[in-house]
Amino acid sequence: MRDEQFTVNLPDDLADFVSEHITGSGRETLSNEVVQQAFDVLRHQQEQTARMKAELDEAEKDPRRYSLEEVKARLERRLAELNAHS
C-alpha cells in the first residue's frame, strides 16, 4: 500500500464532525481510520450508484423487460441498501 500524505481543507461543520469522531475515540491515531472509513463508504455508494445506473440503462433498452412495479421495487431495495451503509 502506498503511504501518501494529503492536506484537506474542510468546512467548519464537517471538520467538527471529524474532530468529534477522533476525539471521542480517545486516540488521535484514529484520524487515518476515520478518513479511510469515509472514503470506503463513498466508494461503496459510487459503486452502488453505477450499478443502479447500468441497470436502468439496460431497462431503457427494452422497456418491456421489466414492469414498472419491478423497477420501483428494485430501486427501493437499492436505496434501502445505500441508506443502510450511510
Tab-separated table of C-alpha atoms in Angstrom:
chain	number	residue	atom	x	y	z
A	1	MET	CA	0.000	0.000	0.000
A	2	ARG	CA	1.231	3.447	-0.895
A	3	ASP	CA	1.525	5.837	2.024
A	4	GLU	CA	0.866	9.399	0.908
A	5	GLN	CA	0.024	12.479	2.870
A	6	PHE	CA	-2.670	14.923	1.819
A	7	THR	CA	-3.815	18.224	3.235
A	8	VAL	CA	-7.558	18.704	3.109
A	9	ASN	CA	-9.481	21.852	3.990
A	10	LEU	CA	-12.914	21.043	5.380
A	11	PRO	CA	-15.879	23.309	6.022
A	12	ASP	CA	-16.367	24.016	9.732
A	13	ASP	CA	-19.322	21.656	10.194
A	14	LEU	CA	-17.503	18.741	8.553
A	15	ALA	CA	-14.284	19.490	10.444
A	16	ASP	CA	-16.267	19.452	13.699
A	17	PHE	CA	-17.870	16.150	12.745
A	18	VAL	CA	-14.492	14.521	12.008
A	19	SER	CA	-12.957	16.013	15.141
A	20	GLU	CA	-15.771	14.598	17.292
A	21	HIS	CA	-15.167	11.117	15.896
A	22	ILE	CA	-11.436	11.326	16.511
A	23	THR	CA	-11.683	12.915	19.955
A	24	GLY	CA	-14.496	10.582	21.006
A	25	SER	CA	-12.265	7.604	20.315
A	26	GLY	CA	-9.668	8.787	22.816
A	27	ARG	CA	-6.873	8.147	20.332
A	28	GLU	CA	-5.586	10.736	17.898
A	29	THR	CA	-4.134	7.966	15.725
A	30	LEU	CA	-7.639	7.022	14.645
A	31	SER	CA	-7.803	10.066	12.363
A	32	ASN	CA	-6.500	7.978	9.452
A	33	GLU	CA	-9.082	5.288	10.168
A	34	VAL	CA	-11.918	7.821	10.180
A	35	VAL	CA	-10.876	9.188	6.799
A	36	GLN	CA	-10.366	5.702	5.354
A	37	GLN	CA	-13.827	4.637	6.511
A	38	ALA	CA	-15.363	7.743	4.976
A	39	PHE	CA	-13.739	7.011	1.628
A	40	ASP	CA	-14.796	3.363	1.821
A	41	VAL	CA	-18.406	4.482	2.300
A	42	LEU	CA	-18.089	6.953	-0.575
A	43	ARG	CA	-16.614	4.291	-2.857
A	44	HIS	CA	-19.388	1.843	-1.944
A	45	GLN	CA	-22.065	4.449	-2.683
A	46	GLN	CA	-20.482	5.301	-6.023
A	47	GLU	CA	-20.311	1.607	-6.964
A	48	GLN	CA	-23.963	1.121	-5.993
A	49	THR	CA	-24.976	4.208	-7.973
A	50	ALA	CA	-23.054	2.985	-11.029
A	51	ARG	CA	-24.760	-0.430	-10.780
A	52	MET	CA	-28.181	1.189	-10.482
A	53	LYS	CA	-27.475	3.418	-13.479
A	54	ALA	CA	-26.324	0.427	-15.530
A	55	GLU	CA	-29.476	-1.487	-14.607
A	56	LEU	CA	-31.659	1.483	-15.523
A	57	ASP	CA	-29.806	1.951	-18.819
A	58	GLU	CA	-30.325	-1.732	-19.583
A	59	ALA	CA	-34.016	-1.480	-18.738
A	60	GLU	CA	-34.395	1.534	-21.035
A	61	LYS	CA	-33.095	-0.505	-23.979
A	62	ASP	CA	-36.011	-2.895	-23.633
A	63	PRO	CA	-38.757	-1.311	-21.517
A	64	ARG	CA	-40.847	-4.465	-21.768
A	65	ARG	CA	-38.169	-6.407	-19.894
A	66	TYR	CA	-39.269	-5.015	-16.509
A	67	SER	CA	-42.670	-3.888	-15.340
A	68	LEU	CA	-42.974	-0.512	-13.656
A	69	GLU	CA	-43.631	-2.289	-10.358
A	70	GLU	CA	-40.424	-4.324	-10.730
A	71	VAL	CA	-38.393	-1.208	-11.441
A	72	LYS	CA	-39.862	0.603	-8.430
A	73	ALA	CA	-39.249	-2.379	-6.158
A	74	ARG	CA	-35.631	-2.727	-7.310
A	75	LEU	CA	-34.983	0.994	-6.844
A	76	GLU	CA	-36.490	0.919	-3.362
A	77	ARG	CA	-34.288	-2.069	-2.424
A	78	ARG	CA	-31.168	-0.355	-3.765
A	79	LEU	CA	-31.963	2.904	-1.988
A	80	ALA	CA	-32.506	0.993	1.256
A	81	GLU	CA	-29.106	-0.673	0.764
A	82	LEU	CA	-27.455	2.712	0.186
A	83	ASN	CA	-29.128	4.198	3.256
A	84	ALA	CA	-28.097	1.231	5.378
A	85	HIS	CA	-24.433	1.904	4.545
A	86	SER	CA	-24.640	5.660	5.139
